[in-house]
Short mmCIF file of C-alpha atoms in Angstrom, two decimals:
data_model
loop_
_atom_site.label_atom_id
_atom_site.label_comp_id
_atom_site.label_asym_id
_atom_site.label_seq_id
_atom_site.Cartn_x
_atom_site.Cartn_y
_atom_site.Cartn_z
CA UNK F 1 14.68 -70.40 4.65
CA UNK F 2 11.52 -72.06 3.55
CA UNK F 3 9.83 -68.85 5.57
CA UNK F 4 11.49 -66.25 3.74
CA UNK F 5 10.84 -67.26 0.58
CA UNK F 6 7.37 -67.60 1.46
CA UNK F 7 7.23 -63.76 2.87
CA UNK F 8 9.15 -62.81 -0.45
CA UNK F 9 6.75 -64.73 -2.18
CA UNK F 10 3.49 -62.86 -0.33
CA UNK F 11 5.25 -59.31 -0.79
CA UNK F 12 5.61 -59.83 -4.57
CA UNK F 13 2.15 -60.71 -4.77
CA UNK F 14 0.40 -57.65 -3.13
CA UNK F 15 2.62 -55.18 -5.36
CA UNK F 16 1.13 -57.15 -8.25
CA UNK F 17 -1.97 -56.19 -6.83
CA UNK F 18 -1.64 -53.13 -6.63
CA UNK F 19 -0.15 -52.34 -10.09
CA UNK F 20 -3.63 -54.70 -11.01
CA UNK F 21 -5.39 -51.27 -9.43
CA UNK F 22 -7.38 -48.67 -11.52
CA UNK F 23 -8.85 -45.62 -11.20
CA UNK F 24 -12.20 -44.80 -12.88
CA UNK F 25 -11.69 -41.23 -12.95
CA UNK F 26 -8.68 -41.75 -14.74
CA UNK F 27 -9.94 -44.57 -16.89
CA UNK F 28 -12.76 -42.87 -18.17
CA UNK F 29 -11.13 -41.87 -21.62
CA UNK F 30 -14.27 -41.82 -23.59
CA UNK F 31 -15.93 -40.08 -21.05
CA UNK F 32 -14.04 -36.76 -19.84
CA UNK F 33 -11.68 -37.06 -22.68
CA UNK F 34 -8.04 -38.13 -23.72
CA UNK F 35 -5.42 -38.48 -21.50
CA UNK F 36 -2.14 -36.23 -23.50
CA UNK F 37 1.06 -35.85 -21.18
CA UNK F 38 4.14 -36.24 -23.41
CA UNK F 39 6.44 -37.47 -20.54
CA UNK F 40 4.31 -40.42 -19.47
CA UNK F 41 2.92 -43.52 -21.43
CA UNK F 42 0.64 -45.40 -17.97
CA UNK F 43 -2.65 -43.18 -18.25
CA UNK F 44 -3.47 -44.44 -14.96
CA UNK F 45 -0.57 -42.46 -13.70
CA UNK F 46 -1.49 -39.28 -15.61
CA UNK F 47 -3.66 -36.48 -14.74
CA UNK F 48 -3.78 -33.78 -17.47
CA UNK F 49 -5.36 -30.68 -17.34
CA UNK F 50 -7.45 -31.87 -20.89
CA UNK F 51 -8.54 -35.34 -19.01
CA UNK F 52 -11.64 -33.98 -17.36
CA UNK F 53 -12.24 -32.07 -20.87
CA UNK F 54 -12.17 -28.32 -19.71
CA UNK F 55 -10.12 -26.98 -22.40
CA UNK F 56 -12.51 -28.25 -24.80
CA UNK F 57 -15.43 -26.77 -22.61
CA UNK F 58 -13.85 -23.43 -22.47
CA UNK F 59 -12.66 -23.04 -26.03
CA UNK F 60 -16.61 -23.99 -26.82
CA UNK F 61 -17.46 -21.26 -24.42
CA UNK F 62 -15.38 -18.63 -25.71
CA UNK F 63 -16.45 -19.74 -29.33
CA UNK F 64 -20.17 -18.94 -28.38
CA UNK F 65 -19.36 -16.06 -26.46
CA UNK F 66 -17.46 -14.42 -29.22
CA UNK F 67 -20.32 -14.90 -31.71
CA UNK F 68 -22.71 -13.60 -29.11
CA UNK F 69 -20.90 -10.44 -28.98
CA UNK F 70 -21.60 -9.62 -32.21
CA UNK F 71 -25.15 -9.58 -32.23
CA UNK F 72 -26.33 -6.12 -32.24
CA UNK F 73 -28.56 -6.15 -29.09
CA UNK F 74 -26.00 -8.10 -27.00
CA UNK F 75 -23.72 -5.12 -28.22
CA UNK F 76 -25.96 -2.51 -26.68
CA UNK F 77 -26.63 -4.17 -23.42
CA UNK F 78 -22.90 -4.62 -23.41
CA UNK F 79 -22.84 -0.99 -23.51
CA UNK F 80 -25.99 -0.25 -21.11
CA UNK F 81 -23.91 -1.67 -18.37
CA UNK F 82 -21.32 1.13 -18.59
CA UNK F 83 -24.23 3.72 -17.77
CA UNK F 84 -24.60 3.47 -14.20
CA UNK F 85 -20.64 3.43 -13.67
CA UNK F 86 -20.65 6.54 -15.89
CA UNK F 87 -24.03 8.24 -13.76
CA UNK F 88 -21.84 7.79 -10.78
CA UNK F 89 -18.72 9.35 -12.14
CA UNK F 90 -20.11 12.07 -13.11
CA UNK F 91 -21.98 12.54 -9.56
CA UNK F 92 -19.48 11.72 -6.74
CA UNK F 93 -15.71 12.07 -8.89
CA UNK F 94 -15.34 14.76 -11.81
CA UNK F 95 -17.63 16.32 -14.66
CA UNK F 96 -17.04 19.27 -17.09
CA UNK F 97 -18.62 22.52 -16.66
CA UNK F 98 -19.00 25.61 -19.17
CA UNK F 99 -17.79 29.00 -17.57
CA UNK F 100 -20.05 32.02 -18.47
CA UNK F 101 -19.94 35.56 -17.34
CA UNK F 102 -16.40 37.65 -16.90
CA UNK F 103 -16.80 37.74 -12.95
CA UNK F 104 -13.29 35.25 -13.15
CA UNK F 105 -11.78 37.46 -15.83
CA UNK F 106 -8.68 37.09 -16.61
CA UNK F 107 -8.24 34.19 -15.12
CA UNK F 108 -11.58 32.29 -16.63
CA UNK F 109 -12.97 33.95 -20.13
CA UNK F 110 -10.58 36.55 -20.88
CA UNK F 111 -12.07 36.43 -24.29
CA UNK F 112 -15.87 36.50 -23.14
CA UNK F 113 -16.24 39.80 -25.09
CA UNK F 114 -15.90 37.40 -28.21
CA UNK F 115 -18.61 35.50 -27.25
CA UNK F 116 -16.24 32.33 -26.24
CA UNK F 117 -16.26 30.53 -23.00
CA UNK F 118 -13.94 28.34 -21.24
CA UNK F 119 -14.26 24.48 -20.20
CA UNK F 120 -13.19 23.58 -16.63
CA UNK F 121 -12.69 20.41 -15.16
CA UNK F 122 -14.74 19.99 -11.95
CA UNK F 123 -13.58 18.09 -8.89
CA UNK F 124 -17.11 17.19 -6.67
CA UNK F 125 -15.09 14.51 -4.50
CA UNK F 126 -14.12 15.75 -0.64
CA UNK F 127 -15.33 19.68 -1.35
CA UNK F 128 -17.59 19.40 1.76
CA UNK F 129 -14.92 18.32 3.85
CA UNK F 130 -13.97 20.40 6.33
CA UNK F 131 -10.83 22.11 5.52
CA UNK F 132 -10.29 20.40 2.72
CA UNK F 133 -10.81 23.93 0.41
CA UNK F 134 -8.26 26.75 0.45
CA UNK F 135 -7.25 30.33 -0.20
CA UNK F 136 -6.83 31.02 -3.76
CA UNK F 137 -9.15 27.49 -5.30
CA UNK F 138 -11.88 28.00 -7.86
CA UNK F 139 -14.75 27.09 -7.15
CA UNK F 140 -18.62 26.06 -8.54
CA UNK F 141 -21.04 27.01 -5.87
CA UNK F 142 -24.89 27.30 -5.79
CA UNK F 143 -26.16 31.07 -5.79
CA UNK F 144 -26.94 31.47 -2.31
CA UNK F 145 -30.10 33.68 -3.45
CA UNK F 146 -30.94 31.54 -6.10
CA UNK F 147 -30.09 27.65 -5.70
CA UNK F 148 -31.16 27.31 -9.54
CA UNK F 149 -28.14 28.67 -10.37
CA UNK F 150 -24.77 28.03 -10.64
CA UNK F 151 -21.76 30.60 -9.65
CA UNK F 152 -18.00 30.51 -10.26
CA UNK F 153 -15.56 32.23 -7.84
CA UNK F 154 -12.52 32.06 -6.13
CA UNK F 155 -12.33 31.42 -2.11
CA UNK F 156 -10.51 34.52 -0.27
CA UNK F 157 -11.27 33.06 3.26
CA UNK F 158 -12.27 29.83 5.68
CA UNK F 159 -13.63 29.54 8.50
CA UNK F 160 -11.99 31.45 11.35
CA UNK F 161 -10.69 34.19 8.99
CA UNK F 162 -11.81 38.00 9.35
CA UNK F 163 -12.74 39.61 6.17
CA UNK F 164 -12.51 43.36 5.58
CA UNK F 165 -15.36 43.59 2.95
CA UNK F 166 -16.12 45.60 0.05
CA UNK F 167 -19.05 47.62 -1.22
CA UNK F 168 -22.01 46.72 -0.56
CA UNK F 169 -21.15 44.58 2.46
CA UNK F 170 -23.14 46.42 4.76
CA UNK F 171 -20.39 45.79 7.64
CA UNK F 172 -16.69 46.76 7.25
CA UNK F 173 -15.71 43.50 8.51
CA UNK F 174 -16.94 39.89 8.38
CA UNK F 175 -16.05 36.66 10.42
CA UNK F 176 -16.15 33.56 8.27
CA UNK F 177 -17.96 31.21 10.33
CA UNK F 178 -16.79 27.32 10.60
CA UNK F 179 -17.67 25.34 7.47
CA UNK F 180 -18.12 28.07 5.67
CA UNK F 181 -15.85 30.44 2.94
CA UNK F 182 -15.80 33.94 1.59
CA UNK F 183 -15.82 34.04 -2.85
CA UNK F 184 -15.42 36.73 -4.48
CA UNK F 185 -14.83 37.18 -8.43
CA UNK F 186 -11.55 37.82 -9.67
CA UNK F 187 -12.93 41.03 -11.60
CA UNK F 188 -14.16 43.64 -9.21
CA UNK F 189 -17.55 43.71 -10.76
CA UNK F 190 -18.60 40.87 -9.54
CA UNK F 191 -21.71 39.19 -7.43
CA UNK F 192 -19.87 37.66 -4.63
CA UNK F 193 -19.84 37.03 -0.98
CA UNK F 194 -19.81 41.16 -0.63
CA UNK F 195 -23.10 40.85 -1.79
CA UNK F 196 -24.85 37.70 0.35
CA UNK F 197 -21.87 37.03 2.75
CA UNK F 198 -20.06 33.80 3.72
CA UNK F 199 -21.33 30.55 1.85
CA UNK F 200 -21.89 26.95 3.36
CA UNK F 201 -19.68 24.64 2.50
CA UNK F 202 -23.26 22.78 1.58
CA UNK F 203 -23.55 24.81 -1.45
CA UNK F 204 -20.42 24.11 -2.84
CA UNK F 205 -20.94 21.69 -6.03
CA UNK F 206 -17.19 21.31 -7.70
CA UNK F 207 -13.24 22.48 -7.46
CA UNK F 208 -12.04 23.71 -10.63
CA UNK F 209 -8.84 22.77 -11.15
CA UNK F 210 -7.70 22.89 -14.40
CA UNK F 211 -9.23 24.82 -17.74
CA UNK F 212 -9.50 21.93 -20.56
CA UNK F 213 -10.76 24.70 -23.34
CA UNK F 214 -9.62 26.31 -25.23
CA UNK F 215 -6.09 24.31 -26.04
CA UNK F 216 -4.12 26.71 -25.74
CA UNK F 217 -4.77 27.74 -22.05
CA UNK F 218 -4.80 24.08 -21.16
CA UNK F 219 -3.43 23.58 -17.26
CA UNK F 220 -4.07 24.75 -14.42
CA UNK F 221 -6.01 27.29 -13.26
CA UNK F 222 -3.71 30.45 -12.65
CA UNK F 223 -3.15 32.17 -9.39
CA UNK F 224 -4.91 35.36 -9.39
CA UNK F 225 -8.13 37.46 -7.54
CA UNK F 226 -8.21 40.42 -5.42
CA UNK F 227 -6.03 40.78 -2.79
CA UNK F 228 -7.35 38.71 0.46
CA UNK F 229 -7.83 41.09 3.30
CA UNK F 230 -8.04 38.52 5.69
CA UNK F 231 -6.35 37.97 8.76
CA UNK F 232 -7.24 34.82 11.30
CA UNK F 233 -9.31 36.13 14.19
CA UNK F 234 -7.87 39.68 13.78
CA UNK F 235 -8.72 42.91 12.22
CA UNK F 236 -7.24 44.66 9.06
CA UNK F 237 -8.15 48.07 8.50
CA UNK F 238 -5.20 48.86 6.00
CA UNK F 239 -7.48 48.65 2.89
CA UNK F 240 -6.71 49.49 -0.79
CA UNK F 241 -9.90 49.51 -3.26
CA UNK F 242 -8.89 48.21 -6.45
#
């Protein structure tokens, strides 16, 4: 009996030790802050968020960071940042482009004998791909003759299609080579593939998808242009001027 006791006696005393135990990242109250957890009273059991101070450190952060803000030069570095991300934007994804001439009349300008011209969205994203272009899109191309400049026409035919051509294509017909297209305006006076043949798909520098200007043509582009003339590998000679 006398042994029991004694056990009982030796267990009792080692929990005592243990509840003697502290922890000094716990007990550090002056030093990372006060302990607050509503549900226990033992800080050495408690481990609040607010113990190691970090509220407190970020609501001083965000204090100083909100009066930074308002300092006029932090404002336009703030602002400088966005210039790059804009830069590449405009390079690789979309940009807007003015539309001059009546080559894409009546689909583009219809009112360019007023003087007025029509904004386009431009695509630049995946134009060079392969296939990617089609019959019938609008398109912003470099002037084969003159890289300077700019062009806007509508694609009549991809690579693998044969074109019967129009005056002053010096041939009646005209094989669109692989990674290349055939443009041509949607108004039959136009400067077009009939005049310097198929283009590279190199030269192409935007889709136009959709007229932003004026308001009250906003949308898409409409379907429109001369009549194809194309076949795929094959010969038309069933040809209509208009």
């Amino acid at each position: 009996m006398s042994s029991l006791q004694h056990r009982y006696h030796s267990l009792a005393a080692s929990i005592h030790s243990l509840q003697e135990i502290s922890f000094p990242v716990l007990n550090h109250r002056h030093a990372y802050g006060t302990l607050n957890t509503p549900h226990c009273t033992d800080p050495r059991t408690t481990h609040s968020f607010n113990s190691m101070g970090f509220q407190d450190w970020f609501a001083q952060k965000s204090r100083k960071w909100a009066a930074l803000r308002q300092k006029p030069a932090m404002r336009l570095f703030i602002w400088s940042t966005w210039i790059p991300v804009a830069i590449c934007f405009l390079d690789h994804a979309y940009f807007l482009g003015h539309i001059s001439g009546n080559s894409m009349t009546p689909a583009l300008n219809p009112d360019s004998n007023l003087g007025k011209r029509d904004i386009v969205l431009l695509q630049k994203f995946l134009i060079k791909q392969p296939g990617y272009l089609k019959v019938g899109d609008v398109v912003l191309l470099r002037n084969p003759m003159d890289p300077d400049k700019f062009l806007c026409k509508r694609i009549l035919g991809v690579g693998g299609d044969e074109i019967v051509t129009r005056h002053p294509y010096p041939q009646k017909t005209c094989f669109v080579p692989f990674n290349h297209v055939w443009v041509e305006g949607d108004n039959i006076h136009s400067f077009d593939s009939n005049n310097f043949g198929p283009v590279s798909l190199g030269l192409m520098h935007g889709k136009c998808p959709k007229v932003l200007w004026p308001f009250n043509r906003f949308g898409a582009i409409p379907d429109g242009g001369r009549e194809a003339r194309k076949e795929k590998l094959g010969y038309v000679d069933d040809v209509v001027e208009g």
